[in-house]
Coordinates of C-alpha atoms in Angstrom, one line a residue:
Chain A
M35 CA 35.9 30.0 -16.0
A36 CA 35.1 30.6 -19.6
F37 CA 34.7 28.0 -22.3
T38 CA 37.4 27.9 -25.0
I39 CA 36.4 26.9 -28.5
L40 CA 39.2 25.0 -30.0
K41 CA 40.5 26.0 -33.5
K42 CA 42.1 24.0 -36.2
D43 CA 45.9 24.3 -36.4
T44 CA 46.0 26.5 -33.3
L45 CA 48.0 25.5 -30.3
I46 CA 45.9 24.8 -27.2
D47 CA 47.1 25.1 -23.7
E48 CA 46.4 22.2 -21.3
I49 CA 44.9 24.7 -18.9
E50 CA 42.3 25.6 -21.5
I51 CA 41.3 21.9 -22.0
N52 CA 41.1 21.4 -18.3
N53 CA 39.0 24.6 -17.9
N54 CA 36.6 23.4 -20.6
F55 CA 35.9 20.2 -18.5
Y56 CA 35.6 22.3 -15.4
H57 CA 33.2 24.7 -17.1
I58 CA 30.9 21.9 -17.9
R59 CA 31.0 19.8 -14.8
Q60 CA 32.6 21.6 -11.9
G61 CA 30.5 23.4 -9.3
D62 CA 26.8 24.1 -9.9
F63 CA 25.6 22.1 -12.8
L64 CA 23.6 24.5 -15.1
P65 CA 21.8 24.1 -18.3
R66 CA 24.1 25.4 -21.2
A67 CA 23.7 26.1 -24.8
G68 CA 25.5 27.7 -27.8
E69 CA 29.1 27.4 -28.9
S70 CA 30.3 29.0 -25.7
L71 CA 28.2 26.8 -23.5
T72 CA 26.6 29.8 -21.9
A73 CA 24.1 29.1 -19.1
I74 CA 20.4 29.6 -20.2
D75 CA 17.1 29.5 -18.4
N76 CA 14.0 27.3 -18.9
S77 CA 14.9 26.0 -22.3
L78 CA 16.6 22.7 -21.9
N79 CA 15.8 19.4 -20.2
M80 CA 17.5 17.1 -17.8
G81 CA 16.5 13.7 -19.3
E82 CA 13.5 13.2 -21.5
T83 CA 10.5 10.9 -21.8
A84 CA 12.4 8.3 -23.8
N85 CA 15.6 8.7 -21.8
R86 CA 14.9 9.0 -18.1
Y87 CA 17.3 9.3 -15.2
N88 CA 16.6 6.4 -12.9
D89 CA 16.7 8.2 -9.5
L90 CA 17.2 11.8 -8.6
H91 CA 18.8 12.5 -5.2
C92 CA 18.7 16.0 -3.8
N93 CA 18.2 18.0 -0.7
N94 CA 15.8 20.6 -2.1
L95 CA 13.6 20.5 -5.1
E96 CA 12.3 23.8 -6.3
V97 CA 9.7 23.5 -9.1
E98 CA 8.1 26.5 -10.7
T99 CA 5.4 25.1 -13.0
N100 CA 4.3 21.6 -12.5
I101 CA 5.1 18.1 -11.0
T102 CA 3.4 15.0 -12.2
N103 CA 1.9 12.4 -9.9
V104 CA 1.5 14.6 -6.8
W105 CA -1.2 17.1 -5.6
Y106 CA 0.2 20.2 -7.1
L107 CA -1.0 23.8 -6.3
V108 CA -2.1 25.2 -9.6
A109 CA -3.9 28.4 -8.4
A110 CA -4.4 30.2 -5.1
T111 CA -5.9 33.5 -4.1
T112 CA -6.6 35.5 -1.0
L113 CA -9.1 38.3 -1.4
D114 CA -8.0 41.8 -0.5
A115 CA -11.3 43.3 -1.4
T116 CA -14.9 42.1 -1.5
A117 CA -15.8 39.9 -4.4
S118 CA -19.0 38.1 -5.4
S119 CA -17.0 35.2 -7.1
I120 CA -13.6 33.8 -7.7
E121 CA -12.9 32.2 -11.1
F122 CA -9.9 30.1 -12.2
T123 CA -9.4 29.9 -15.9
G124 CA -6.9 28.3 -18.2
L125 CA -7.5 24.9 -16.7
N126 CA -7.4 21.7 -18.8
S127 CA -9.1 18.6 -17.5
D128 CA -7.5 16.6 -20.4
N129 CA -4.4 16.8 -18.2
D130 CA -5.9 17.5 -14.7
Q131 CA -7.5 14.2 -13.6
M132 CA -8.6 15.4 -10.2
Y133 CA -9.0 18.7 -8.5
N134 CA -9.0 19.3 -4.7
I135 CA -10.2 22.8 -3.7
A136 CA -9.6 24.1 -0.2
L137 CA -11.8 27.1 0.6
K138 CA -11.9 29.3 3.6
A139 CA -14.7 31.9 2.9
V140 CA -15.5 34.9 5.0
S141 CA -18.9 36.6 5.0
G142 CA -19.3 40.2 6.0
T143 CA -23.0 40.1 6.4
T144 CA -25.6 38.5 8.6
A145 CA -27.4 37.0 5.6
T146 CA -27.8 33.3 5.0
F147 CA -26.5 32.2 1.7
V148 CA -24.7 29.4 -0.1
I149 CA -21.5 29.1 -2.0
N150 CA -21.8 27.5 -5.5
I151 CA -19.3 26.0 -8.0
Y152 CA -19.8 26.2 -11.8
F153 CA -17.9 24.3 -14.4
N154 CA -17.0 26.3 -17.6
G155 CA -19.4 29.0 -16.6
D156 CA -22.3 26.6 -17.1
S157 CA -25.3 27.9 -15.0
T158 CA -28.0 26.1 -17.0
A159 CA -30.7 25.0 -14.7
A160 CA -30.9 21.2 -14.4
N161 CA -27.4 20.6 -15.7
Y162 CA -26.3 19.6 -12.2
G163 CA -27.6 17.2 -9.7
F164 CA -26.8 16.7 -6.1
Q165 CA -27.4 14.5 -3.0
K166 CA -26.7 16.4 0.2
T167 CA -26.7 15.6 4.0
V168 CA -26.9 18.4 6.5
A169 CA -26.6 18.3 10.3
Q170 CA -27.9 21.3 12.1
S171 CA -28.2 21.3 15.8
T172 CA -30.0 18.0 16.5
A173 CA -31.5 17.5 13.1
V174 CA -30.0 15.6 10.1
T175 CA -31.6 16.0 6.8
G176 CA -31.1 14.6 3.2
T177 CA -31.9 16.3 -0.1
R178 CA -31.7 15.2 -3.7
N179 CA -32.4 17.5 -6.6
T180 CA -31.2 19.1 -9.8
S181 CA -29.9 22.6 -9.9
A182 CA -28.0 25.3 -11.9
A183 CA -24.8 24.8 -9.8
I184 CA -23.5 22.6 -7.0
E185 CA -23.4 23.9 -3.4
V186 CA -20.0 23.7 -1.8
G187 CA -20.3 25.9 1.2
S188 CA -22.9 27.9 3.2
F189 CA -23.2 30.8 5.7
L190 CA -25.6 31.5 8.5
G191 CA -24.7 35.0 9.5
T192 CA -21.4 36.7 9.7
S193 CA -19.0 33.9 9.9
V194 CA -16.4 31.8 8.3
S195 CA -17.1 28.7 6.1
Q196 CA -14.6 26.0 5.4
S197 CA -14.9 23.6 2.5
D198 CA -12.9 20.7 1.1
I199 CA -14.0 19.9 -2.4
L200 CA -12.9 16.8 -4.4
I201 CA -13.6 16.8 -8.2
Y202 CA -13.0 13.9 -10.6
S203 CA -12.3 16.0 -13.6
K204 CA -10.9 13.7 -16.3
T205 CA -12.5 14.4 -19.6
G206 CA -14.8 11.8 -21.1
N207 CA -17.6 11.2 -18.5
E208 CA -19.9 13.3 -16.3
R209 CA -18.0 15.0 -13.5
L210 CA -18.5 13.9 -9.9
L211 CA -17.8 16.0 -6.9
I212 CA -17.8 15.5 -3.1
A213 CA -17.8 18.6 -0.9
E214 CA -17.5 18.6 2.9
Y215 CA -18.1 21.9 4.5
L216 CA -18.6 23.7 7.8
G217 CA -21.6 25.9 7.1
G218 CA -20.6 29.0 9.0
G219 CA -18.8 29.2 12.3
S220 CA -18.4 32.1 14.7
G221 CA -17.4 32.3 18.3
T222 CA -18.1 28.8 19.7
T223 CA -21.0 28.0 17.3
V224 CA -20.9 25.9 14.2
Y225 CA -24.2 26.4 12.4
T226 CA -24.2 23.3 10.1
S227 CA -22.0 20.4 9.2
N228 CA -22.6 19.4 5.6
I229 CA -21.5 16.9 3.0
N230 CA -22.7 17.3 -0.6
S231 CA -22.2 15.2 -3.6
G232 CA -22.7 16.6 -7.1
I233 CA -22.7 15.6 -10.8
W234 CA -22.2 17.9 -13.8
N235 CA -23.9 16.3 -16.7
S236 CA -21.2 17.1 -19.3
S237 CA -18.1 15.3 -20.6
A238 CA -16.5 18.5 -22.0
T239 CA -13.0 19.5 -21.1
I240 CA -13.1 21.7 -18.0
S241 CA -11.4 25.0 -18.7
S242 CA -12.6 27.1 -15.8
L243 CA -14.0 26.7 -12.3
K244 CA -16.0 29.5 -10.6
I245 CA -16.8 29.7 -6.9
E246 CA -19.6 32.1 -6.2
A247 CA -21.3 33.6 -3.1
A248 CA -24.9 33.3 -4.2
S249 CA -26.5 36.7 -4.3
N250 CA -23.9 38.0 -1.9
S251 CA -20.1 38.5 -1.5
F252 CA -17.0 37.1 0.0
V253 CA -14.9 39.6 2.0
T254 CA -11.2 40.1 2.5
N255 CA -9.2 37.1 3.8
T256 CA -11.3 34.7 1.9
N257 CA -8.7 32.2 0.7
I258 CA -9.0 29.5 -2.0
Q259 CA -6.5 27.0 -3.2
V260 CA -6.9 24.7 -6.3
W261 CA -4.7 21.6 -6.3
A262 CA -4.5 19.3 -9.3
K263 CA -3.3 15.8 -9.8
R264 CA -1.7 15.6 -13.3
Chain B
M167 CA 26.7 15.4 -32.6
A168 CA 28.5 12.1 -32.1
F169 CA 31.1 11.5 -29.4
S170 CA 34.6 10.9 -30.7
I171 CA 36.8 8.4 -28.8
F172 CA 40.4 9.4 -29.2
V173 CA 42.9 6.8 -30.3
N174 CA 46.5 6.7 -29.2
S175 CA 49.0 8.2 -31.7
T176 CA 46.1 9.5 -33.8
T177 CA 45.7 13.2 -34.6
A178 CA 42.5 14.7 -33.1
D179 CA 40.7 17.4 -35.0
S180 CA 39.7 20.5 -33.0
A181 CA 36.2 20.0 -34.2
D182 CA 36.1 16.5 -32.7
M183 CA 37.3 17.9 -29.4
N184 CA 34.7 20.7 -29.4
D185 CA 32.0 18.2 -30.4
N186 CA 32.9 16.1 -27.5
F187 CA 32.5 19.0 -25.1
Y188 CA 29.1 19.8 -26.7
H189 CA 28.0 16.2 -26.6
I190 CA 28.2 16.2 -22.8
G191 CA 27.6 19.8 -21.9
Q192 CA 25.4 21.4 -24.5
G193 CA 21.6 21.3 -24.7
S194 CA 19.4 18.9 -22.8
V195 CA 21.5 16.7 -20.5
L196 CA 20.5 13.1 -20.9
P197 CA 21.8 10.1 -18.9
R198 CA 24.6 8.6 -21.0
G199 CA 26.6 5.4 -20.9
G200 CA 29.0 3.2 -22.8
N201 CA 32.2 4.3 -24.5
N202 CA 30.2 6.3 -27.0
L203 CA 28.3 8.1 -24.2
E204 CA 24.9 7.1 -25.8
A205 CA 21.7 8.2 -24.2
T206 CA 20.1 5.6 -21.9
T207 CA 16.9 5.3 -19.9
G208 CA 16.1 4.1 -16.4
V209 CA 19.7 3.1 -15.6
F210 CA 21.7 6.0 -14.2
D211 CA 21.0 8.3 -11.3
L212 CA 21.4 12.0 -10.9
G213 CA 23.2 12.2 -7.6
S214 CA 23.1 9.4 -5.0
S215 CA 22.0 8.9 -1.5
S216 CA 25.5 9.7 -0.4
F217 CA 26.1 12.5 -2.9
K218 CA 22.9 14.6 -3.2
W219 CA 22.5 17.7 -5.3
K220 CA 22.0 20.6 -2.9
N221 CA 19.2 22.3 -4.9
V222 CA 17.5 21.2 -8.1
V223 CA 15.6 24.0 -9.7
A224 CA 13.3 23.2 -12.5
A225 CA 10.2 24.5 -14.3
I226 CA 8.5 21.1 -14.7
V227 CA 9.3 17.7 -13.0
D228 CA 8.0 14.7 -14.8
A229 CA 8.6 11.6 -12.7
N230 CA 6.9 8.2 -12.8
N231 CA 7.5 7.8 -9.0
I232 CA 8.2 10.4 -6.3
T233 CA 9.5 9.5 -2.9
A234 CA 9.6 12.3 -0.4
D235 CA 8.7 12.3 3.3
N236 CA 6.9 15.6 3.2
L237 CA 4.9 15.1 0.0
W238 CA 1.7 13.2 -0.9
A239 CA 2.6 11.4 -4.1
I240 CA 1.0 8.8 -6.2
K241 CA 2.2 5.3 -5.1
A242 CA 0.0 3.3 -7.5
E243 CA -2.5 4.1 -10.1
S244 CA -4.8 2.0 -12.3
L245 CA -6.9 3.3 -15.3
I246 CA -9.1 0.5 -16.4
T247 CA -9.2 -0.1 -20.1
S248 CA -10.9 -3.6 -20.0
T249 CA -13.2 -4.9 -17.3
V250 CA -11.6 -6.4 -14.2
S251 CA -13.1 -7.7 -10.9
R252 CA -10.0 -7.1 -8.7
I253 CA -7.3 -4.5 -8.4
E254 CA -4.3 -5.0 -6.2
F255 CA -1.6 -2.6 -5.1
T256 CA 1.4 -4.4 -3.8
G257 CA 4.9 -3.4 -2.6
L258 CA 3.5 -1.1 0.0
N259 CA 4.9 -0.4 3.5
G260 CA 2.2 0.9 5.8
D261 CA 4.7 1.6 8.6
S262 CA 6.9 3.9 6.6
Q263 CA 4.2 5.5 4.6
I264 CA 1.9 5.7 7.7
E265 CA -1.2 7.1 5.9
Y266 CA -2.7 6.6 2.5
Q267 CA -5.2 8.5 0.5
L268 CA -7.3 6.3 -1.9
Y269 CA -9.3 7.8 -4.6
I270 CA -11.7 5.7 -6.8
Y271 CA -13.7 6.8 -9.8
G272 CA -15.7 3.7 -10.5
R273 CA -17.9 2.7 -13.4
S274 CA -19.5 -0.7 -13.7
T275 CA -21.6 -2.8 -16.0
A276 CA -23.3 -4.5 -13.1
T277 CA -24.8 -3.8 -9.7
T278 CA -21.9 -4.1 -7.3
A279 CA -20.3 -2.9 -4.1
I280 CA -16.6 -2.0 -4.0
T281 CA -14.9 -3.7 -1.1
L282 CA -11.4 -3.3 0.3
Y283 CA -9.1 -5.6 2.2
F284 CA -5.5 -5.5 3.4
N285 CA -2.8 -8.1 2.7
G286 CA -5.3 -10.5 1.1
D287 CA -7.1 -10.9 4.5
S288 CA -10.6 -11.6 3.2
S289 CA -11.6 -14.9 4.8
T290 CA -12.1 -13.9 8.4
V291 CA -14.4 -11.3 9.9
N292 CA -11.7 -8.9 10.7
Y293 CA -13.4 -5.7 9.5
N294 CA -15.9 -3.5 11.2
W295 CA -17.6 -0.5 9.7
M296 CA -20.3 2.0 10.4
E297 CA -22.1 4.1 7.8
S298 CA -24.4 7.1 7.7
F299 CA -26.0 7.8 4.3
S300 CA -28.6 9.9 2.7
N301 CA -30.8 8.8 -0.2
S302 CA -33.1 11.6 -1.4
S303 CA -34.7 12.9 1.9
T304 CA -34.0 9.8 3.9
V305 CA -31.0 9.7 6.3
S306 CA -30.0 6.3 7.7
Q307 CA -27.2 4.5 9.4
T308 CA -26.0 1.0 9.5
G309 CA -23.1 -1.0 10.9
H310 CA -21.4 -4.3 9.9
T311 CA -18.7 -6.7 10.9
Q312 CA -17.5 -8.4 7.7
T313 CA -14.7 -10.1 5.7
A314 CA -13.9 -6.8 4.0
L315 CA -14.6 -3.0 4.2
Q316 CA -17.4 -1.8 1.9
L317 CA -16.4 1.5 0.3
A318 CA -19.2 2.3 -2.3
D319 CA -21.8 1.1 -4.6
M320 CA -22.2 1.1 -8.3
G321 CA -25.8 0.4 -9.1
N322 CA -26.0 -0.4 -12.8
T323 CA -24.6 0.0 -16.3
G324 CA -23.5 3.6 -16.9
E325 CA -23.6 4.5 -13.2
A326 CA -20.5 5.8 -11.5
C327 CA -19.2 6.4 -8.0
L328 CA -16.6 8.6 -6.5
V329 CA -14.7 7.6 -3.3
R330 CA -12.2 9.2 -1.1
C331 CA -10.6 7.2 1.7
Y332 CA -8.1 8.1 4.3
I333 CA -6.3 5.0 5.7
N334 CA -4.3 5.1 8.8
A335 CA -1.8 2.3 8.0
A336 CA 0.8 2.0 10.8
T337 CA 1.0 -1.1 12.9
G338 CA 0.4 -1.0 16.7
F339 CA -3.3 -0.1 16.5
S340 CA -6.3 -1.3 14.5
R341 CA -6.0 0.2 11.1
T342 CA -8.7 2.9 10.6
I343 CA -10.3 4.1 7.5
M344 CA -12.6 7.1 6.8
V345 CA -14.6 7.0 3.5
N346 CA -16.8 9.5 1.7
S347 CA -18.5 8.1 -1.3
L348 CA -21.0 9.3 -3.9
N349 CA -22.9 6.2 -5.2
N350 CA -24.9 5.3 -8.2
A351 CA -24.6 8.5 -10.2
S352 CA -25.7 9.1 -13.7
G353 CA -27.0 12.1 -15.8
T354 CA -28.0 14.5 -13.0
T355 CA -29.0 11.9 -10.4
I356 CA -27.0 10.7 -7.5
D357 CA -28.6 7.9 -5.7
E358 CA -26.8 8.0 -2.3
L359 CA -24.2 9.9 -0.4
S360 CA -22.4 8.0 2.3
F361 CA -19.9 8.6 5.1
R362 CA -18.3 5.5 6.5
G363 CA -15.8 4.8 9.3
G364 CA -14.2 1.4 9.7
Y365 CA -11.2 -0.5 10.9
W366 CA -9.2 -3.7 10.2
S367 CA -8.7 -5.4 13.6
N368 CA -5.2 -6.7 12.7
N369 CA -2.8 -4.4 14.5
I370 CA 0.4 -6.4 14.1
S371 CA 1.0 -7.0 10.4
T372 CA 2.6 -4.4 8.2
I373 CA 0.3 -3.4 5.4
T374 CA 2.0 -4.6 2.2
S375 CA -0.9 -4.7 -0.2
I376 CA -4.4 -3.3 -0.7
Q377 CA -7.0 -5.2 -2.7
L378 CA -10.2 -3.8 -4.2
K379 CA -12.9 -6.1 -5.4
A380 CA -16.2 -5.6 -7.3
V381 CA -18.4 -7.7 -9.6
N382 CA -16.6 -5.6 -12.2
F383 CA -14.7 -2.3 -12.5
G384 CA -15.7 -1.1 -16.0
I385 CA -13.8 0.8 -18.6
D386 CA -12.7 4.3 -17.5
S387 CA -12.7 3.3 -13.8
H388 CA -9.7 5.1 -12.3
I389 CA -8.0 4.4 -9.0
F390 CA -5.2 6.4 -7.3
L391 CA -3.3 5.5 -4.2
M392 CA -1.3 8.3 -2.6
G393 CA 1.1 8.1 0.3
R394 CA 3.9 9.9 2.0
G395 CA 7.5 8.8 1.7

């Protein structure tokens, strides 16, 4: 029912008073503004930083933009065409304290290549360092070096590579990264099992992350999700 | 606008009546209490366990604590602003939360290992862990039975570590933990990359607290504990 604005020296029916209360609090509880208490979208708050509700009890919580203190999906994409890289921009590590990237990459060639990650487009040689462990067949090897990016996946032939990448991203210190990845799998063969750790020698605010197929491409159905803890 | 309390036998202005409606129904909806319906914080609920809202639809949810069975949420967090040697998370219930994820970004001013123990159990040899690690081109393994689980190393001033642990916390079985850690990192050098698996042999006590210990956790060390429920 509509909201009645009361007027000075004008007789008001009790039904209109009751309807005003019902308008505000009966049924679905919507955000309202203006003299007529019209419902509006994405403008008003339920509580505020200084005046919080103690507990919220609900069956379903649908959130469009962000939830604090959980792993929250901030970006995701599935390729519908071949691409040499996937870049996520508009990030802000002043707010995003950690990222977790889930990558399922598909290769369409028989080439052997790696998947790299860059922060803020920085591809300067020796701005990154890594320590890596690789298990391939019966051999286990370790490698330490500096590089122009950090390896977070690899392919041996036409296959699928799966990576789980944790980044401590909070602005102020060097960025640390741990990546676990299956280096290409096809049929009943897993080519390598890898764990890599990386460091980006910069304390700048992270504004973008780029995942690149080095000198090659990802094909359709490559899927990547970026989760952030804010 | 202020809320007007109507008084018996006193004429009420239409503006006061309208303002009362606006006070409770217009703009941001704050929790309110008292006769004057003043804004409060941390007292009142939105819904209750017996009377839930069916759907809550929002652009942004800002909550200090989230409890949901199907969501990984922060259960405890510690950002170090002055050096400490011990961090403790209490009020846990490993049987209802079942599994934890523990993340540590550690900085130290001394050479130190980071160790973990449950429920203050650090005096008996109740922990067993096995590690494989690579340091430059050398890959090694080691195993230990100790009074705590070693998670990572911070080698020196200015060096950092990054740790991710998965802890299986429910009673009935030994509590298992899987740990990846990047150790002694600074500039563009990482000294060691480690994978550990371990367990706490106590299978009957509900986990109610987790302790982390080091010679020191320096400024900017940051620890997150996530759980379900």
